[in-house]
C-alpha cells in the first residue's frame, strides 16, 4: 500500500496484539477486562473442521525424538479476543478461536497433545527462551526486532488497522498516511506494534505543519473501546482481523477503516528451536488438505490466508 510520510524502512519492535473487541467475553491474563453494560457474549461457531484431522507421519517424523516420546507440547497461549482466541463461555470453560483451532489441528497432524497454559502476551516470548513453553500463540506479528531473539512459523497474514466510532465525521476513509491523524487522539495497547509505530512516527505532523496526534495507551480490553464510545479518543489502532470482527458486532458501534500495514503472524519458538520444521510441515499439510481454509472460513478470516507456511520470513515493508 502507498503510505506517504512513512519511512520505507520503518521497523516495528513490539509484539502484535489486538485491542478490545467490545470485551465480548472475559479474557485471561493482562488482557482481562469488563464488558460494557449490556454487551452480548460472542458465541463460537459450532462447526468443527479440526475433528477430521489425522496424524501425518512425514510431518510427525520431523519432531525431535524426545518430543515424540513425551507426546506433549507446552503452549503459552494468550487468550483475549475473537476471532483469534477468547472464552465464549467464561474462563472456566475451553477457549475458542482461530488460533486455538489451528494449534489443535497442527498438534493432531504431529500426533501430540497440547498442554495449553494461559499467559499474558508480553510474558510469552521471554518464557520461550527460558524453556517454560515449547511454543507460543497470541497473534504474534513477525517483526525484524523479534526475529533477533525468536523463531516464527507463519500461519496467517494480519497486521495493523484503524477503527472509529460509527458516525465519526473526522475520519471516513482508509488511513494510508499518519498525517491523517494529526490533531486527533488515538487509543492503542501498551507494548504493542501499534504503540511502537505511533511513537516512532510522532514527528510526521510537525513536519507537515500540523498539530501533533496524541496517543493514549490502555492495558485492559474493555478500556479502549469504552474510551472510544465515550469520546475520550477519536480512533483505535489495532489488528486488521480484530477490528474487522469488532465492526461486524452491532453492539460495538464501530467502523473499520481498513488496512494500514500487513504483518505475518506465526507460532513463536525460542531461537534455534528444533520444532519449527515440524510445525511448518504441519501447517502446510493443513493448507494442502483444505482444513486450513475451513478453519479460516469458520472464523471469517479467509482474506488473511497464506499460500504456504514459512520459517522466519522478513517483516513486510510498507508498500
PDB file of N, CA and C in Angstrom, residues 15-81:
ATOM      1  N   UNK A  15       5.473  -6.718  20.046  1.00  0.00           N
ATOM      2  CA  UNK A  15       4.663  -7.853  19.635  1.00  0.00           C
ATOM      3  C   UNK A  15       3.286  -7.401  19.185  1.00  0.00           C
ATOM      4  N   UNK A  16       2.800  -8.003  18.107  1.00  0.00           N
ATOM      5  CA  UNK A  16       1.460  -7.654  17.618  1.00  0.00           C
ATOM      6  C   UNK A  16       0.402  -8.159  18.576  1.00  0.00           C
ATOM      7  N   UNK A  17      -0.490  -7.275  18.894  1.00  0.00           N
ATOM      8  CA  UNK A  17      -1.541  -7.645  19.842  1.00  0.00           C
ATOM      9  C   UNK A  17      -2.792  -6.843  19.567  1.00  0.00           C
ATOM     10  N   UNK A  18      -3.923  -7.468  19.680  1.00  0.00           N
ATOM     11  CA  UNK A  18      -5.167  -6.747  19.431  1.00  0.00           C
ATOM     12  C   UNK A  18      -5.616  -5.985  20.663  1.00  0.00           C
ATOM     13  N   UNK A  19      -6.451  -4.987  20.376  1.00  0.00           N
ATOM     14  CA  UNK A  19      -7.118  -4.249  21.432  1.00  0.00           C
ATOM     15  C   UNK A  19      -8.521  -4.807  21.603  1.00  0.00           C
ATOM     16  N   UNK A  20      -9.330  -4.230  22.483  1.00  0.00           N
ATOM     17  CA  UNK A  20     -10.581  -4.846  22.863  1.00  0.00           C
ATOM     18  C   UNK A  20     -11.574  -4.948  21.724  1.00  0.00           C
ATOM     19  N   UNK A  21     -12.268  -6.022  21.697  1.00  0.00           N
ATOM     20  CA  UNK A  21     -13.342  -6.216  20.742  1.00  0.00           C
ATOM     21  C   UNK A  21     -14.632  -6.208  21.532  1.00  0.00           C
ATOM     22  N   UNK A  22     -14.966  -5.063  22.073  1.00  0.00           N
ATOM     23  CA  UNK A  22     -16.138  -4.869  22.908  1.00  0.00           C
ATOM     24  C   UNK A  22     -16.043  -5.680  24.186  1.00  0.00           C
ATOM     25  N   UNK A  23     -14.835  -6.225  24.463  1.00  0.00           N
ATOM     26  CA  UNK A  23     -14.687  -7.155  25.582  1.00  0.00           C
ATOM     27  C   UNK A  23     -15.847  -8.130  25.532  1.00  0.00           C
ATOM     28  N   UNK A  24     -16.006  -8.743  24.369  1.00  0.00           N
ATOM     29  CA  UNK A  24     -17.162  -9.611  24.146  1.00  0.00           C
ATOM     30  C   UNK A  24     -17.187 -10.777  25.106  1.00  0.00           C
ATOM     31  N   UNK A  25     -16.077 -11.030  25.733  1.00  0.00           N
ATOM     32  CA  UNK A  25     -16.013 -12.100  26.705  1.00  0.00           C
ATOM     33  C   UNK A  25     -14.951 -11.747  27.730  1.00  0.00           C
ATOM     34  N   UNK A  26     -15.003 -12.366  28.877  1.00  0.00           N
ATOM     35  CA  UNK A  26     -13.926 -12.184  29.846  1.00  0.00           C
ATOM     36  C   UNK A  26     -12.665 -12.787  29.262  1.00  0.00           C
ATOM     37  N   UNK A  27     -11.521 -12.130  29.486  1.00  0.00           N
ATOM     38  CA  UNK A  27     -10.281 -12.596  28.900  1.00  0.00           C
ATOM     39  C   UNK A  27      -9.259 -12.840  29.987  1.00  0.00           C
ATOM     40  N   UNK A  28      -8.243 -13.646  29.675  1.00  0.00           N
ATOM     41  CA  UNK A  28      -7.281 -14.046  30.690  1.00  0.00           C
ATOM     42  C   UNK A  28      -6.094 -13.111  30.774  1.00  0.00           C
ATOM     43  N   UNK A  29      -5.294 -13.274  31.817  1.00  0.00           N
ATOM     44  CA  UNK A  29      -4.045 -12.569  31.970  1.00  0.00           C
ATOM     45  C   UNK A  29      -4.216 -11.064  31.996  1.00  0.00           C
ATOM     46  N   UNK A  30      -3.178 -10.356  31.459  1.00  0.00           N
ATOM     47  CA  UNK A  30      -3.192  -8.906  31.446  1.00  0.00           C
ATOM     48  C   UNK A  30      -4.226  -8.336  30.495  1.00  0.00           C
ATOM     49  N   UNK A  31      -4.835  -9.177  29.674  1.00  0.00           N
ATOM     50  CA  UNK A  31      -5.831  -8.678  28.742  1.00  0.00           C
ATOM     51  C   UNK A  31      -7.229  -8.719  29.320  1.00  0.00           C
ATOM     52  N   UNK A  32      -7.356  -8.976  30.604  1.00  0.00           N
ATOM     53  CA  UNK A  32      -8.688  -9.077  31.191  1.00  0.00           C
ATOM     54  C   UNK A  32      -9.369  -7.723  31.202  1.00  0.00           C
ATOM     55  N   UNK A  33     -10.690  -7.760  31.130  1.00  0.00           N
ATOM     56  CA  UNK A  33     -11.442  -6.522  31.153  1.00  0.00           C
ATOM     57  C   UNK A  33     -12.911  -6.817  31.365  1.00  0.00           C
ATOM     58  N   UNK A  34     -13.650  -5.813  31.719  1.00  0.00           N
ATOM     59  CA  UNK A  34     -15.079  -5.971  31.941  1.00  0.00           C
ATOM     60  C   UNK A  34     -15.837  -5.386  30.770  1.00  0.00           C
ATOM     61  N   UNK A  35     -16.783  -6.132  30.235  1.00  0.00           N
ATOM     62  CA  UNK A  35     -17.556  -5.660  29.094  1.00  0.00           C
ATOM     63  C   UNK A  35     -18.458  -4.515  29.513  1.00  0.00           C
ATOM     64  N   UNK A  36     -18.681  -3.564  28.614  1.00  0.00           N
ATOM     65  CA  UNK A  36     -19.636  -2.507  28.906  1.00  0.00           C
ATOM     66  C   UNK A  36     -21.008  -3.092  29.205  1.00  0.00           C
ATOM     67  N   UNK A  37     -21.779  -2.399  30.011  1.00  0.00           N
ATOM     68  CA  UNK A  37     -23.099  -2.903  30.393  1.00  0.00           C
ATOM     69  C   UNK A  37     -23.920  -3.238  29.163  1.00  0.00           C
ATOM     70  N   UNK A  38     -24.513  -4.411  29.177  1.00  0.00           N
ATOM     71  CA  UNK A  38     -25.382  -4.825  28.091  1.00  0.00           C
ATOM     72  C   UNK A  38     -24.656  -5.448  26.918  1.00  0.00           C
ATOM     73  N   UNK A  39     -23.310  -5.536  26.966  1.00  0.00           N
ATOM     74  CA  UNK A  39     -22.579  -6.126  25.850  1.00  0.00           C
ATOM     75  C   UNK A  39     -22.884  -7.613  25.759  1.00  0.00           C
ATOM     76  N   UNK A  40     -23.185  -8.117  24.566  1.00  0.00           N
ATOM     77  CA  UNK A  40     -23.535  -9.519  24.422  1.00  0.00           C
ATOM     78  C   UNK A  40     -22.318 -10.415  24.443  1.00  0.00           C
ATOM     79  N   UNK A  41     -22.539 -11.680  24.752  1.00  0.00           N
ATOM     80  CA  UNK A  41     -21.493 -12.673  24.590  1.00  0.00           C
ATOM     81  C   UNK A  41     -21.339 -12.932  23.100  1.00  0.00           C
ATOM     82  N   UNK A  42     -20.192 -13.484  22.695  1.00  0.00           N
ATOM     83  CA  UNK A  42     -19.970 -13.812  21.294  1.00  0.00           C
ATOM     84  C   UNK A  42     -19.874 -15.325  21.180  1.00  0.00           C
ATOM     85  N   UNK A  43     -20.968 -16.017  20.849  1.00  0.00           N
ATOM     86  CA  UNK A  43     -20.930 -17.471  20.793  1.00  0.00           C
ATOM     87  C   UNK A  43     -19.985 -17.955  19.708  1.00  0.00           C
ATOM     88  N   UNK A  44     -19.309 -19.058  19.977  1.00  0.00           N
ATOM     89  CA  UNK A  44     -18.389 -19.616  19.000  1.00  0.00           C
ATOM     90  C   UNK A  44     -19.157 -20.359  17.918  1.00  0.00           C
ATOM     91  N   UNK A  45     -18.671 -20.339  16.674  1.00  0.00           N
ATOM     92  CA  UNK A  45     -19.294 -21.148  15.627  1.00  0.00           C
ATOM     93  C   UNK A  45     -19.282 -22.619  16.029  1.00  0.00           C
ATOM     94  N   UNK A  46     -20.264 -23.357  15.574  1.00  0.00           N
ATOM     95  CA  UNK A  46     -20.412 -24.743  16.027  1.00  0.00           C
ATOM     96  C   UNK A  46     -19.703 -25.757  15.141  1.00  0.00           C
ATOM     97  N   UNK A  47     -19.317 -25.381  13.915  1.00  0.00           N
ATOM     98  CA  UNK A  47     -18.660 -26.362  13.069  1.00  0.00           C
ATOM     99  C   UNK A  47     -17.266 -26.676  13.612  1.00  0.00           C
ATOM    100  N   UNK A  48     -16.763 -27.877  13.308  1.00  0.00           N
ATOM    101  CA  UNK A  48     -15.507 -28.346  13.888  1.00  0.00           C
ATOM    102  C   UNK A  48     -14.611 -28.950  12.806  1.00  0.00           C
ATOM    103  N   UNK A  49     -13.919 -28.110  12.038  1.00  0.00           N
ATOM    104  CA  UNK A  49     -13.055 -28.634  10.980  1.00  0.00           C
ATOM    105  C   UNK A  49     -11.851 -29.403  11.501  1.00  0.00           C
ATOM    106  N   UNK A  50     -11.547 -29.273  12.802  1.00  0.00           N
ATOM    107  CA  UNK A  50     -10.384 -29.959  13.361  1.00  0.00           C
ATOM    108  C   UNK A  50     -10.677 -31.436  13.634  1.00  0.00           C
ATOM    109  N   UNK A  51     -11.946 -31.763  13.782  1.00  0.00           N
ATOM    110  CA  UNK A  51     -12.317 -33.129  14.188  1.00  0.00           C
ATOM    111  C   UNK A  51     -11.776 -34.196  13.242  1.00  0.00           C
ATOM    112  N   UNK A  52     -11.731 -33.905  11.954  1.00  0.00           N
ATOM    113  CA  UNK A  52     -11.337 -34.920  10.974  1.00  0.00           C
ATOM    114  C   UNK A  52      -9.832 -34.985  10.743  1.00  0.00           C
ATOM    115  N   UNK A  53      -9.057 -34.124  11.386  1.00  0.00           N
ATOM    116  CA  UNK A  53      -7.614 -34.101  11.157  1.00  0.00           C
ATOM    117  C   UNK A  53      -6.953 -35.358  11.728  1.00  0.00           C
ATOM    118  N   UNK A  54      -6.069 -35.943  10.947  1.00  0.00           N
ATOM    119  CA  UNK A  54      -5.362 -37.161  11.356  1.00  0.00           C
ATOM    120  C   UNK A  54      -3.856 -36.922  11.341  1.00  0.00           C
ATOM    121  N   UNK A  55      -3.132 -37.773  12.040  1.00  0.00           N
ATOM    122  CA  UNK A  55      -1.670 -37.695  12.087  1.00  0.00           C
ATOM    123  C   UNK A  55      -1.086 -37.924  10.699  1.00  0.00           C
ATOM    124  N   UNK A  56      -0.074 -37.131  10.362  1.00  0.00           N
ATOM    125  CA  UNK A  56       0.668 -37.295   9.108  1.00  0.00           C
ATOM    126  C   UNK A  56       2.091 -37.702   9.480  1.00  0.00           C
ATOM    127  N   UNK A  57       2.427 -38.943   9.192  1.00  0.00           N
ATOM    128  CA  UNK A  57       3.698 -39.499   9.670  1.00  0.00           C
ATOM    129  C   UNK A  57       4.918 -38.718   9.192  1.00  0.00           C
ATOM    130  N   UNK A  58       4.885 -38.213   7.947  1.00  0.00           N
ATOM    131  CA  UNK A  58       6.046 -37.494   7.428  1.00  0.00           C
ATOM    132  C   UNK A  58       6.305 -36.207   8.202  1.00  0.00           C
ATOM    133  N   UNK A  59       5.235 -35.539   8.647  1.00  0.00           N
ATOM    134  CA  UNK A  59       5.392 -34.323   9.448  1.00  0.00           C
ATOM    135  C   UNK A  59       5.809 -34.669  10.875  1.00  0.00           C
ATOM    136  N   UNK A  60       5.176 -35.695  11.445  1.00  0.00           N
ATOM    137  CA  UNK A  60       5.499 -36.102  12.815  1.00  0.00           C
ATOM    138  C   UNK A  60       6.948 -36.547  12.944  1.00  0.00           C
ATOM    139  N   UNK A  61       7.492 -37.116  11.876  1.00  0.00           N
ATOM    140  CA  UNK A  61       8.877 -37.597  11.910  1.00  0.00           C
ATOM    141  C   UNK A  61       9.882 -36.465  12.053  1.00  0.00           C
ATOM    142  N   UNK A  62       9.450 -35.232  11.769  1.00  0.00           N
ATOM    143  CA  UNK A  62      10.337 -34.076  11.906  1.00  0.00           C
ATOM    144  C   UNK A  62      10.474 -33.608  13.350  1.00  0.00           C
ATOM    145  N   UNK A  63       9.628 -34.104  14.237  1.00  0.00           N
ATOM    146  CA  UNK A  63       9.732 -33.757  15.658  1.00  0.00           C
ATOM    147  C   UNK A  63      10.962 -34.425  16.269  1.00  0.00           C
ATOM    148  N   UNK A  64      11.604 -33.775  17.235  1.00  0.00           N
ATOM    149  CA  UNK A  64      12.700 -34.430  17.954  1.00  0.00           C
ATOM    150  C   UNK A  64      12.204 -35.705  18.644  1.00  0.00           C
ATOM    151  N   UNK A  65      13.088 -36.670  18.779  1.00  0.00           N
ATOM    152  CA  UNK A  65      12.707 -37.960  19.351  1.00  0.00           C
ATOM    153  C   UNK A  65      12.135 -37.814  20.753  1.00  0.00           C
ATOM    154  N   UNK A  66      12.683 -36.907  21.561  1.00  0.00           N
ATOM    155  CA  UNK A  66      12.190 -36.761  22.927  1.00  0.00           C
ATOM    156  C   UNK A  66      10.770 -36.207  22.957  1.00  0.00           C
ATOM    157  N   UNK A  67      10.444 -35.346  21.997  1.00  0.00           N
ATOM    158  CA  UNK A  67       9.084 -34.810  21.925  1.00  0.00           C
ATOM    159  C   UNK A  67       8.110 -35.906  21.493  1.00  0.00           C
ATOM    160  N   UNK A  68       8.510 -36.706  20.510  1.00  0.00           N
ATOM    161  CA  UNK A  68       7.644 -37.806  20.077  1.00  0.00           C
ATOM    162  C   UNK A  68       7.399 -38.781  21.220  1.00  0.00           C
ATOM    163  N   UNK A  69       8.428 -39.010  22.009  1.00  0.00           N
ATOM    164  CA  UNK A  69       8.293 -39.934  23.143  1.00  0.00           C
ATOM    165  C   UNK A  69       7.395 -39.348  24.219  1.00  0.00           C
ATOM    166  N   UNK A  70       7.572 -38.068  24.524  1.00  0.00           N
ATOM    167  CA  UNK A  70       6.757 -37.421  25.566  1.00  0.00           C
ATOM    168  C   UNK A  70       5.310 -37.288  25.110  1.00  0.00           C
ATOM    169  N   UNK A  71       5.126 -37.003  23.831  1.00  0.00           N
ATOM    170  CA  UNK A  71       3.775 -36.918  23.278  1.00  0.00           C
ATOM    171  C   UNK A  71       3.010 -35.661  23.633  1.00  0.00           C
ATOM    172  N   UNK A  72       3.697 -34.663  24.211  1.00  0.00           N
ATOM    173  CA  UNK A  72       3.025 -33.419  24.615  1.00  0.00           C
ATOM    174  C   UNK A  72       3.923 -32.214  24.368  1.00  0.00           C
ATOM    175  N   UNK A  73       3.284 -31.098  24.026  1.00  0.00           N
ATOM    176  CA  UNK A  73       3.982 -29.827  23.897  1.00  0.00           C
ATOM    177  C   UNK A  73       3.337 -28.809  24.820  1.00  0.00           C
ATOM    178  N   UNK A  74       4.175 -27.997  25.464  1.00  0.00           N
ATOM    179  CA  UNK A  74       3.673 -26.949  26.361  1.00  0.00           C
ATOM    180  C   UNK A  74       3.481 -25.658  25.559  1.00  0.00           C
ATOM    181  N   UNK A  75       2.275 -25.150  25.580  1.00  0.00           N
ATOM    182  CA  UNK A  75       1.940 -23.968  24.793  1.00  0.00           C
ATOM    183  C   UNK A  75       1.613 -22.809  25.723  1.00  0.00           C
ATOM    184  N   UNK A  76       2.338 -21.707  25.573  1.00  0.00           N
ATOM    185  CA  UNK A  76       1.968 -20.466  26.240  1.00  0.00           C
ATOM    186  C   UNK A  76       0.992 -19.736  25.340  1.00  0.00           C
ATOM    187  N   UNK A  77      -0.238 -19.568  25.797  1.00  0.00           N
ATOM    188  CA  UNK A  77      -1.315 -19.074  24.929  1.00  0.00           C
ATOM    189  C   UNK A  77      -1.936 -17.803  25.507  1.00  0.00           C
ATOM    190  N   UNK A  78      -1.915 -16.743  24.708  1.00  0.00           N
ATOM    191  CA  UNK A  78      -2.571 -15.503  25.109  1.00  0.00           C
ATOM    192  C   UNK A  78      -4.008 -15.540  24.629  1.00  0.00           C
ATOM    193  N   UNK A  79      -4.944 -15.654  25.565  1.00  0.00           N
ATOM    194  CA  UNK A  79      -6.367 -15.754  25.238  1.00  0.00           C
ATOM    195  C   UNK A  79      -6.992 -14.393  25.496  1.00  0.00           C
ATOM    196  N   UNK A  80      -7.512 -13.757  24.443  1.00  0.00           N
ATOM    197  CA  UNK A  80      -8.002 -12.415  24.691  1.00  0.00           C
ATOM    198  C   UNK A  80      -9.207 -11.973  23.903  1.00  0.00           C
ATOM    199  N   UNK A  81      -9.317 -12.283  22.629  1.00  0.00           N
ATOM    200  CA  UNK A  81     -10.313 -11.605  21.801  1.00  0.00           C
ATOM    201  C   UNK A  81     -10.646 -12.464  20.590  1.00  0.00           C
TER     202      UNK A  81
END
